[in-house]
C-alpha atoms as a printed R data frame, in Angstrom:
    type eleno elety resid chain resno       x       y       z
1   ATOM     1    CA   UNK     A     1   1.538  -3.728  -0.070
2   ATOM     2    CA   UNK     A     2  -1.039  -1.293  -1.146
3   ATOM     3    CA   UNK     A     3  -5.053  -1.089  -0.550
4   ATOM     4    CA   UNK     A     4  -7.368  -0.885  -3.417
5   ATOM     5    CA   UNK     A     5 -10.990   0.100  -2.684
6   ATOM     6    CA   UNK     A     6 -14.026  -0.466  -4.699
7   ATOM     7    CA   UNK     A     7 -14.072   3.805  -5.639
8   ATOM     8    CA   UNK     A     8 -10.705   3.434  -6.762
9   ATOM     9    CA   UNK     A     9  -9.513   5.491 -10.122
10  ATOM    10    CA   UNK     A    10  -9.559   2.634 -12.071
11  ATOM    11    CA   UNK     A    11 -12.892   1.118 -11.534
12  ATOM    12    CA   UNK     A    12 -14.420   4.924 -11.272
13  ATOM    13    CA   UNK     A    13 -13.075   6.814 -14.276
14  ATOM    14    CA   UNK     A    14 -14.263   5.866 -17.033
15  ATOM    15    CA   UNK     A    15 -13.709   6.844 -20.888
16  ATOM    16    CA   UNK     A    16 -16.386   8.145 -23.221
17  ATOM    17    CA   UNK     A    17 -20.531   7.049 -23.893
18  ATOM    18    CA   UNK     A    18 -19.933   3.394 -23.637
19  ATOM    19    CA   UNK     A    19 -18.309   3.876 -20.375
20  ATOM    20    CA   UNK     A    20 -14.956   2.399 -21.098
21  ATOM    21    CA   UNK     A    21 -12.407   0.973 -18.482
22  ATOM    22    CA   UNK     A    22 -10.025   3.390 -18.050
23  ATOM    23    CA   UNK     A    23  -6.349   1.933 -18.891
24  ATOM    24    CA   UNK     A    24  -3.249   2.305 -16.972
25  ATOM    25    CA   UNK     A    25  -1.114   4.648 -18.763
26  ATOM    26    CA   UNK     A    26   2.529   5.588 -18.074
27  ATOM    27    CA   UNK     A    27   4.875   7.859 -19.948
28  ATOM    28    CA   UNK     A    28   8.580   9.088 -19.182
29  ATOM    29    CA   UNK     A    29  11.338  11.549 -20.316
30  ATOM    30    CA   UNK     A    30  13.935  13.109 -19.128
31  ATOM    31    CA   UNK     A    31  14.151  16.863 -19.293
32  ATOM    32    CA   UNK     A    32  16.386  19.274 -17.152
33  ATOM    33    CA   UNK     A    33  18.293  16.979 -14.897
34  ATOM    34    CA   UNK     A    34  15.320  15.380 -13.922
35  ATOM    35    CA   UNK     A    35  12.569  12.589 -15.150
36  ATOM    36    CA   UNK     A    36   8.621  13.784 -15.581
37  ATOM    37    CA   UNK     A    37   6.362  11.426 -15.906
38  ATOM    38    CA   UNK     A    38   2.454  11.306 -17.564
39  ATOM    39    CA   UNK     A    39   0.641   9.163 -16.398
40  ATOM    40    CA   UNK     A    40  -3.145   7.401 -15.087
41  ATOM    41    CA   UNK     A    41  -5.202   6.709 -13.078
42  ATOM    42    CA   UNK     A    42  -4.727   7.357  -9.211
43  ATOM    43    CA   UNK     A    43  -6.072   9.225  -6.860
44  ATOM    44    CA   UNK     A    44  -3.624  11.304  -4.988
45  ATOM    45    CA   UNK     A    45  -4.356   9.195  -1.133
46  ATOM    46    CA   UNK     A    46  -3.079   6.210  -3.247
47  ATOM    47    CA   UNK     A    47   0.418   7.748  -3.936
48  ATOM    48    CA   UNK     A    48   0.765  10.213  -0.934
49  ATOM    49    CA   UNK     A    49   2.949   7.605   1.123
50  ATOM    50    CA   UNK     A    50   4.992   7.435  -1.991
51  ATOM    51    CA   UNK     A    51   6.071  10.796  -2.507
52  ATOM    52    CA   UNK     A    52   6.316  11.745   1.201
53  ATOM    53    CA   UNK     A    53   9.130   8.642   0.994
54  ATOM    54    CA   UNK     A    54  10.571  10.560  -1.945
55  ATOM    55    CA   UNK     A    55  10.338  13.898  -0.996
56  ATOM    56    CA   UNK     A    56  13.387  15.633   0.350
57  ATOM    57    CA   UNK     A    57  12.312  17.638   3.009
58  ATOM    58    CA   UNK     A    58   9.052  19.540   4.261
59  ATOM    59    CA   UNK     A    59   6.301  19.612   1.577
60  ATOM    60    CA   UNK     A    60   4.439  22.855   0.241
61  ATOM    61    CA   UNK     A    61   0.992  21.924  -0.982
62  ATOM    62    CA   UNK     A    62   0.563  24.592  -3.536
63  ATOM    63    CA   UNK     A    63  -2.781  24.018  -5.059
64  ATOM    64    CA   UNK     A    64  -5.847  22.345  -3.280
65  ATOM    65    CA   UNK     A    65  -9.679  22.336  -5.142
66  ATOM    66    CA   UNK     A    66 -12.259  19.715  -3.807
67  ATOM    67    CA   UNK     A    67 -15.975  19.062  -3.776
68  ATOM    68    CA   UNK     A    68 -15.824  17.083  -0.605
69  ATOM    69    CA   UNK     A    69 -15.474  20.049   1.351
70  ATOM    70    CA   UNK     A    70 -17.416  23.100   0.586
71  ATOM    71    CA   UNK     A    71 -19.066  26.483   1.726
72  ATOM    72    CA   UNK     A    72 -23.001  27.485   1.209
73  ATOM    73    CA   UNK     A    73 -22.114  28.909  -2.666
74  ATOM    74    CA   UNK     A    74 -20.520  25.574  -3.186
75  ATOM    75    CA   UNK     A    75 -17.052  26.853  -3.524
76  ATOM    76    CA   UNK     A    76 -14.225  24.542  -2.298
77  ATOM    77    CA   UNK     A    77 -12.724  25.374   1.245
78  ATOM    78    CA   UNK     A    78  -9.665  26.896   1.788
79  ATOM    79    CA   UNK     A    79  -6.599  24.552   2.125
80  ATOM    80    CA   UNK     A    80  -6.252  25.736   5.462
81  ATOM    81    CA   UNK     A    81  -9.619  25.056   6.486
82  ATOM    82    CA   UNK     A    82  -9.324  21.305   5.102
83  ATOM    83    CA   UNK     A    83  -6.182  21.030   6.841
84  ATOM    84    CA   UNK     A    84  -7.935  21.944  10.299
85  ATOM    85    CA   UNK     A    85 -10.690  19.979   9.431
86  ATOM    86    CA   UNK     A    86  -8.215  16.636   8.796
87  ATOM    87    CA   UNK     A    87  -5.907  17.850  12.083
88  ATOM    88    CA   UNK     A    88  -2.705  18.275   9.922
89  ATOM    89    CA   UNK     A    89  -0.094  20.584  11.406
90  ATOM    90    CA   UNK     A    90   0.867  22.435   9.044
91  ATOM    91    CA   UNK     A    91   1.940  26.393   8.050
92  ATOM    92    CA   UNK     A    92   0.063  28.760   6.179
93  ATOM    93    CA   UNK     A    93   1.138  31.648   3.528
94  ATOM    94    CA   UNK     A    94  -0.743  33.920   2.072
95  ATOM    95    CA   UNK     A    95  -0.298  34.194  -1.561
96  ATOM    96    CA   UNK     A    96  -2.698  36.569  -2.775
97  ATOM    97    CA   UNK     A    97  -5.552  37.232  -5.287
98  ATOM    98    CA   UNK     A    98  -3.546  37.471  -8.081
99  ATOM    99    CA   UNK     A    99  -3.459  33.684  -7.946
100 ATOM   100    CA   UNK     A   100  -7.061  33.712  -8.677
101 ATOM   101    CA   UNK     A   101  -6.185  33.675 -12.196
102 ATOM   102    CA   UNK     A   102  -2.985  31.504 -12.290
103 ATOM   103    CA   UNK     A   103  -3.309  28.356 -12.969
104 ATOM   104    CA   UNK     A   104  -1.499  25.790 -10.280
105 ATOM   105    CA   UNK     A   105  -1.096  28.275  -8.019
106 ATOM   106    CA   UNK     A   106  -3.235  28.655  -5.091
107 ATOM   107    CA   UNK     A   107  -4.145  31.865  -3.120
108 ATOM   108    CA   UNK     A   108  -2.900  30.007  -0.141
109 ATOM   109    CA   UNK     A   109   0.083  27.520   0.384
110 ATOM   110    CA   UNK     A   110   0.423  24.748   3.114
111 ATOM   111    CA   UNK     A   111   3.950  23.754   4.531
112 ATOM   112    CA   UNK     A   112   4.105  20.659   5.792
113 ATOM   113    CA   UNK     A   113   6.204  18.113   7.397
114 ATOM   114    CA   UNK     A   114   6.514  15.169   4.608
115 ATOM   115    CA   UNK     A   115   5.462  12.832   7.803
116 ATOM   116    CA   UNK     A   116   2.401  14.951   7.501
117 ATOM   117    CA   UNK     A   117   1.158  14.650   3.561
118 ATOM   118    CA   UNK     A   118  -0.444  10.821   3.969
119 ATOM   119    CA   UNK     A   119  -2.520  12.583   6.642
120 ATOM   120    CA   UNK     A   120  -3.530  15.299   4.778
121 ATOM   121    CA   UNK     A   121  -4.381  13.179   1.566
122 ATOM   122    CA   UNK     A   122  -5.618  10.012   3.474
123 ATOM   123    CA   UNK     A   123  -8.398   8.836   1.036
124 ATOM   124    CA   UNK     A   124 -11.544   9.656   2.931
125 ATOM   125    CA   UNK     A   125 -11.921  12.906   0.876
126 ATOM   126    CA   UNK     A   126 -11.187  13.552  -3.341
127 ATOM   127    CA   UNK     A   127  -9.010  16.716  -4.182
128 ATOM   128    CA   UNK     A   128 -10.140  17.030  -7.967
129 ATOM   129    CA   UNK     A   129  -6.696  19.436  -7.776
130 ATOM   130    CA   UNK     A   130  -3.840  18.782  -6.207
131 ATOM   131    CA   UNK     A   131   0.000  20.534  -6.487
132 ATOM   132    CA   UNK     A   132   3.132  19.708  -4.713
133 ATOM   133    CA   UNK     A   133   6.602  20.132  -4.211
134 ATOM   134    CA   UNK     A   134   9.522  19.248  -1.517
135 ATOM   135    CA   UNK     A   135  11.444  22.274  -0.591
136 ATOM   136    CA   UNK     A   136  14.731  20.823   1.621
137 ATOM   137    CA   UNK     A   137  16.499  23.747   3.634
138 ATOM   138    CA   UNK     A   138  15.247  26.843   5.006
139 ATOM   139    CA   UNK     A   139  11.601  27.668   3.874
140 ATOM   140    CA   UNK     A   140  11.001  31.650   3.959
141 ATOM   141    CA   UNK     A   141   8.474  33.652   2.821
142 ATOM   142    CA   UNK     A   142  10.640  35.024   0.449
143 ATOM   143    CA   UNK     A   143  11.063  31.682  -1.327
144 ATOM   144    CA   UNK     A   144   7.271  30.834  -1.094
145 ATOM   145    CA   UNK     A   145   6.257  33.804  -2.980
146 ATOM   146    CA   UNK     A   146   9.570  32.762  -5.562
147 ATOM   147    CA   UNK     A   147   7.523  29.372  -5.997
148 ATOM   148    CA   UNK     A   148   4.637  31.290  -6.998
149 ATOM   149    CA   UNK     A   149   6.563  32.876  -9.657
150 ATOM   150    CA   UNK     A   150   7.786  30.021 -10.268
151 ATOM   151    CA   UNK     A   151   4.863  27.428 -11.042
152 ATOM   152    CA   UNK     A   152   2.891  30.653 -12.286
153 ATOM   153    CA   UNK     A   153   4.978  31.036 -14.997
154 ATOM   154    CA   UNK     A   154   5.876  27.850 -15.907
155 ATOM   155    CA   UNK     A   155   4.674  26.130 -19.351
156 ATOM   156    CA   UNK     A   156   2.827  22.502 -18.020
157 ATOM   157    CA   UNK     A   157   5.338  20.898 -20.753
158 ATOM   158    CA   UNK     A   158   8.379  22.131 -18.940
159 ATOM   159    CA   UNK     A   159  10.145  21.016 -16.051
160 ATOM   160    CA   UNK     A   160   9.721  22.796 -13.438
161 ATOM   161    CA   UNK     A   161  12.517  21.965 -10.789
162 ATOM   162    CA   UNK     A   162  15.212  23.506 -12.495
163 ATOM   163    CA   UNK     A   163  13.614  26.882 -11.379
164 ATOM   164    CA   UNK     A   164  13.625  25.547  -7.502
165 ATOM   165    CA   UNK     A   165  16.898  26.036  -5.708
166 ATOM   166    CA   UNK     A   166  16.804  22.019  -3.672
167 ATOM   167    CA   UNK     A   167  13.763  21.069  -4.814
168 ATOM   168    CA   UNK     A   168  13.630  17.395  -5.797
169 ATOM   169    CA   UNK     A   169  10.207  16.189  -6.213
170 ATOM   170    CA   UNK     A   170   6.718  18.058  -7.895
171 ATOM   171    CA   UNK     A   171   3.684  16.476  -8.710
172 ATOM   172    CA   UNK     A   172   0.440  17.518  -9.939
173 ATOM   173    CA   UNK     A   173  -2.788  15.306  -9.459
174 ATOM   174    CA   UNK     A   174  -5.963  16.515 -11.739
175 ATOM   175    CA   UNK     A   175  -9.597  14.822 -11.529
176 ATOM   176    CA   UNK     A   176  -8.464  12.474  -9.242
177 ATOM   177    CA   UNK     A   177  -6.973  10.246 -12.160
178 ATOM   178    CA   UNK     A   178  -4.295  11.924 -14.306
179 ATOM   179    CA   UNK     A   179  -0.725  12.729 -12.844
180 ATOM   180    CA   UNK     A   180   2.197  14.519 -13.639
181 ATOM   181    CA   UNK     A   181   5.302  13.944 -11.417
182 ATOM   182    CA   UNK     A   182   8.758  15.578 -11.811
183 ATOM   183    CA   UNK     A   183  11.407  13.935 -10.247
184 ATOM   184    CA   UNK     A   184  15.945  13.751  -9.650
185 ATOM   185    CA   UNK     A   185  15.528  10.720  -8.127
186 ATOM   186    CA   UNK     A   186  15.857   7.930 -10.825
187 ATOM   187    CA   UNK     A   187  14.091   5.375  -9.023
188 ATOM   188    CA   UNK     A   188  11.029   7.366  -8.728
189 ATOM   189    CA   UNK     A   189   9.438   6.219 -12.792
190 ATOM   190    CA   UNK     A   190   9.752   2.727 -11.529
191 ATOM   191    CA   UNK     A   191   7.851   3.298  -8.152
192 ATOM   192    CA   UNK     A   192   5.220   5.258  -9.451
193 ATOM   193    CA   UNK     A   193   5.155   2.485 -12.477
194 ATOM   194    CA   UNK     A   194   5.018  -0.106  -9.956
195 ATOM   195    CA   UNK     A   195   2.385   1.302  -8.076
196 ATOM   196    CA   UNK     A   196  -0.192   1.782 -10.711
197 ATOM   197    CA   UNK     A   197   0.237  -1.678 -11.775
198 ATOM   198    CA   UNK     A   198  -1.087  -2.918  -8.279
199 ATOM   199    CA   UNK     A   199  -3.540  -0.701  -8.437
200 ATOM   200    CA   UNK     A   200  -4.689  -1.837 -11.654
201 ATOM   201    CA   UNK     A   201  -4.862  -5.528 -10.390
202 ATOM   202    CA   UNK     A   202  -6.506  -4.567  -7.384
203 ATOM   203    CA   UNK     A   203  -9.108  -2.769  -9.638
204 ATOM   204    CA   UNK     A   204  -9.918  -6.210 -10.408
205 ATOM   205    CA   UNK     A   205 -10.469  -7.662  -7.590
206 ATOM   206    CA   UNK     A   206 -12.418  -5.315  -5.282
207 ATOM   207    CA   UNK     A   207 -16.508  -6.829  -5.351
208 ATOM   208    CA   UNK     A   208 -19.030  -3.954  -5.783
209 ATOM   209    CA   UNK     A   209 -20.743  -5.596  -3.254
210 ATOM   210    CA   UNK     A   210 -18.078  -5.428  -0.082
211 ATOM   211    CA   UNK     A   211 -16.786  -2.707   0.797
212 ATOM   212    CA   UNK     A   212 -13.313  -4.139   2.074
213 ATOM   213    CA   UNK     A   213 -10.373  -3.222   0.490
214 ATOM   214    CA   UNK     A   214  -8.076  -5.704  -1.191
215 ATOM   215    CA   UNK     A   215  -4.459  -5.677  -0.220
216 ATOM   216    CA   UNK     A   216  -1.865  -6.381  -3.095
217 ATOM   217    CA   UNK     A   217   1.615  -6.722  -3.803
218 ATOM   218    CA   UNK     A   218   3.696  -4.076  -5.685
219 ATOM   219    CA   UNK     A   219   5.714  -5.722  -8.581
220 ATOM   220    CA   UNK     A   220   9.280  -6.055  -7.815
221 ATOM   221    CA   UNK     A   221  11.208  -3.006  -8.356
222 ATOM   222    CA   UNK     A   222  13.374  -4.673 -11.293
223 ATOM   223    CA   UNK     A   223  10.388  -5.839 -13.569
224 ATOM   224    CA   UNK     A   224   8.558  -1.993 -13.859
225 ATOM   225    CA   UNK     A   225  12.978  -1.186 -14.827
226 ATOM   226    CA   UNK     A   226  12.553  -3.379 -17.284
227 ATOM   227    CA   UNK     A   227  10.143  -2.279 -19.095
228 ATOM   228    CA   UNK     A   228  10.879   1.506 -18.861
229 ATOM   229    CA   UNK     A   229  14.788   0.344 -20.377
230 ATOM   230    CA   UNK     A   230  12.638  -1.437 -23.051
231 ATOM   231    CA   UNK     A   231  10.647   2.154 -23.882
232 ATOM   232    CA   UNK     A   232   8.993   5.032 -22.350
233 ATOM   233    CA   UNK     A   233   5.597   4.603 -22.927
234 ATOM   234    CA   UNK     A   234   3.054   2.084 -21.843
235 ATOM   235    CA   UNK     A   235  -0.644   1.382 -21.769
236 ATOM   236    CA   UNK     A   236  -2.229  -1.037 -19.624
237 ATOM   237    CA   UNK     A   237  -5.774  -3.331 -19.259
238 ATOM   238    CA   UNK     A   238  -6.826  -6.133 -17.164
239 ATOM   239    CA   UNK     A   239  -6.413  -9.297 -19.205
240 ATOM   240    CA   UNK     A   240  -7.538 -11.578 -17.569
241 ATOM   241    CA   UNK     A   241  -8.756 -12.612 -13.462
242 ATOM   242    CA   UNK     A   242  -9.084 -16.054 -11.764
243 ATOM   243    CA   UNK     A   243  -9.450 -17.105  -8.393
244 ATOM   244    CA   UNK     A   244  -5.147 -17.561  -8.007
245 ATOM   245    CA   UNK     A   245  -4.194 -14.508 -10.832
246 ATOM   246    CA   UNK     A   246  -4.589 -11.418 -12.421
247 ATOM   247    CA   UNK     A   247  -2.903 -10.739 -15.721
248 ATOM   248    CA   UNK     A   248  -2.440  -7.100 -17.190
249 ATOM   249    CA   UNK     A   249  -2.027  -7.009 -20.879
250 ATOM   250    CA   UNK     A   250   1.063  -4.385 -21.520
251 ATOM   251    CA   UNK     A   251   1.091  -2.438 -24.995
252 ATOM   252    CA   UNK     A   252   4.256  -0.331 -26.163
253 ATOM   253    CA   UNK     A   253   2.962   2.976 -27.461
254 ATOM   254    CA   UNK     A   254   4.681   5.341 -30.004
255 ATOM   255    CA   UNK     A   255   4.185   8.277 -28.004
256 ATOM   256    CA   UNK     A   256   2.536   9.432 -24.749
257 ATOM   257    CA   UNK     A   257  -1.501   8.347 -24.345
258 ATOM   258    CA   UNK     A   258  -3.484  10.954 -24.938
259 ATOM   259    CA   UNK     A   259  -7.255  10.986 -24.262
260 ATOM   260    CA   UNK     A   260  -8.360  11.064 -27.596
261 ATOM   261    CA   UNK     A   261  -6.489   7.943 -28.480
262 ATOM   262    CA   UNK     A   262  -8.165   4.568 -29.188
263 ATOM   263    CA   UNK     A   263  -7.854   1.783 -26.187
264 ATOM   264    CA   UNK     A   264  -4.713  -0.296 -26.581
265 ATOM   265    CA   UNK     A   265  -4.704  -3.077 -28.787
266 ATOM   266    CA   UNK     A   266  -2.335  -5.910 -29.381
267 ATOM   267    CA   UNK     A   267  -0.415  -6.281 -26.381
268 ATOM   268    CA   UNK     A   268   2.754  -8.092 -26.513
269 ATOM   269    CA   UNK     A   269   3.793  -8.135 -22.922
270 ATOM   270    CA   UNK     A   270   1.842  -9.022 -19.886
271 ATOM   271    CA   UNK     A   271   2.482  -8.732 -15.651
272 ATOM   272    CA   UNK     A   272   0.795 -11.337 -14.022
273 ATOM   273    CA   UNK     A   273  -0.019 -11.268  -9.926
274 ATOM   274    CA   UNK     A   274   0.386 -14.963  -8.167
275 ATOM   275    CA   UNK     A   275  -2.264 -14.627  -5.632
276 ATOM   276    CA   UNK     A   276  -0.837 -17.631  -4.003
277 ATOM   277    CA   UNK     A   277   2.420 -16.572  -3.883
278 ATOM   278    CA   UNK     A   278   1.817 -12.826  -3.722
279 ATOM   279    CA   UNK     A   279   4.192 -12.837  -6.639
280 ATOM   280    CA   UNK     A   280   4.945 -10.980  -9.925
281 ATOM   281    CA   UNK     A   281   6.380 -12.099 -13.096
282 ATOM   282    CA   UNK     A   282   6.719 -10.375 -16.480
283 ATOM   283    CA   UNK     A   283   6.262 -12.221 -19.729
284 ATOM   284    CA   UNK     A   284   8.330 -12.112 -22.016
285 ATOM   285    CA   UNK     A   285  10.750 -11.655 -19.244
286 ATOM   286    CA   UNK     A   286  13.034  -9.390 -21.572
287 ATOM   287    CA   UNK     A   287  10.244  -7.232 -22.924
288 ATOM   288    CA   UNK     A   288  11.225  -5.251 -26.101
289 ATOM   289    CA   UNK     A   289   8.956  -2.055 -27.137
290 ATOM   290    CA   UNK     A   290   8.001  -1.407 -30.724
C-alpha cells in the first residue's frame, strides 16, 4: 500500500504551454550484468522505502541539491546540514571541490544505514537532485573517494555498477520526476513498474481540495512481469475514474520516451484498480507489445 498526496509528481509536473498531464513512463534494458531502468514521474520520498528494501547494505547518498533548504545567497544546504536538520544518523566524507564541476558527484557524501534512507527522504522536503548507491561490506575512505571516480567518470548511458566492487543498487532522481535506477536484482523493473502504476491511480484520486492522502494498492507483482516479458517500454495515462475504478490506458512504445515525444496514443492494454476489492487486473490479460 502506498500514499499518494495531492503535490504528487504526477498531478505536479506537467508537460509544455498547455500544461499537459505528465504520463507514466517506464523503460528497461539490460546492460552489464545488471537491468537500468528510465523512467517517470516520482518523487524520490515515494520510492525511498523501495530501494532501502532493495539495497544491499548501508547506503551512500552521493549527490543532494534542494530548494527546500537553503542559505541567505539561496544556495542549497549541505547534505550534512539537511541530514541534521531531518535527525538522520548518518557519516560524512569529504569529497572535495573538484566535485564542484562533476556532475553526480557531490562535494560531500552521506553513509547511511539503509533503515535510515526513508528518513532522510520522507516527503516533507523536494531534493530536485538526488544520487545513490548500496555499498555491502566494509565502507573506507579509500573506496568513497573510488566512487567518486567512479560516478565522475561515468557516461549517464552506461551502467555504472560494474565499476563498484558489491554494489547492487544506484539510482538517480532529477526534478523530482525523472529516474534512473540500476539494478542485479531482477525483480527490481517490476517493483519500480508496479509502483508508478499506483501512483499514477492515486494521481487520480487525490481532491485538490483535501489534503489527505489516498492509500492504494500496488498491482500484483506478476501483472507489471507481464508486461515487461511483453516489451521494454511503456507509456501510461489515466483512462478513465469512477467512484469503484481507475483505469490506466497502457501504450507499447518503439523506444524509450523521450521528452520531446508526442503523448501516447492508441493504447491497447489497460490496468484497472477495483476500489472495492483493492484489486488489479490487466486487460488483455496476455498483453503483447508492438
Amino acid at each position: 500500500m502506498i500514499e499518494v498526496e495531492r503535490d504528487s509528481a504526477f498531478n505536479v509536473n506537467s508537460i509544455g504551454s498547455e500544461h499537459r498531464s505528465f504520463p507514466l513512463t517506464f523503460s528497461v534494458r539490460a546492460a552489464g550484468g545488471s537491468w537500468l531502468v528510465d523512467a517517470t514521474a516520482a518523487q524520490a520520498g515515494k520510492l525511498a522505502g523501495l530501494l532501502a528494501g532493495r539495497a544491499a547494505g548501508p547506503v551512500a547518498v552521493v549527490d543532494l541539491h534542494t530548494c527546500s533548504f537553503v542559505d541567505e545567497r539561496s544556495r542549497s544546504w549541505s547534505p550534512s546540514l539537511i541530514a541534521a536538520e531531518l535527525g538522520v544518523d548518518c557519516a560524512v566524507h569529504p569529497v572535495g571541490e573538484w566535485a564542484s564541476d562533476t556532475i553526480g558527484v557531490g562535494e560531500e557524501f552521506l553513509l547511511l544505514d539503509r533503515e535510515q534512507l526513508p528518513r532522510l527522504l520522507d516527503g516533507t522536503w523536494t531534493p530536485y537532485q538526488v544520487a545513490l548507491v548500496d555499498l555491502p561490506g566494509e565502507v573506507t575512505p579509500e573506496r568513497l573517494d573510488e566512487l567518486a571516480l567512479a560516478v565522475g567518470t561515468t557516461a549517464f548511458d552506461r551502467p555504472l555498477l560494474p565499476h563498484l566492487d558489491g554494489s547492487t543498487l544506484w539510482f538517480s532522481g532529477h526534478d523530482d520526476c525523472y529516474l534512473r535506477v540500476e539494478s542485479t536484482d531482477p525483480e527490481v523493473p517490476g517493483a519500480l513498474l508496479g509502483r508508478l502504476l499506483a501512483l499514477l491511480a492515486g494521481s487520480a484520486l487525490t481532491d485538490a481540495d483535501d489534503a489527505v492522502p489516498v492509500p492504494v494498492p500496488e498491482p500484483d507483482p506478476a501483472l507489471a512481469d507481464r508486461l515487461i516479458a511483453a516489451g521494454p517500454h511503456w507509456a501510461g495515462t489515466v483512462a478513465a475514474v469512477s467512484a469503484t475504478e481507475v483505469t490506466l490506458a497502457l501504450t507499447a512504445l518503439p523506444r524509450r520516451w523521450r521528452l520531446s515525444d508526442p503523448a501516447p496514443a492508441g493504447a491497447g492494454h489497460t490496468m484497472t484498480l477495483d476500489l472495492v476489492r483493492g484489486r488489479w487486473r490487466l486487460a488483455p490479460e496476455q498483453p503483447t507489445a508492438r
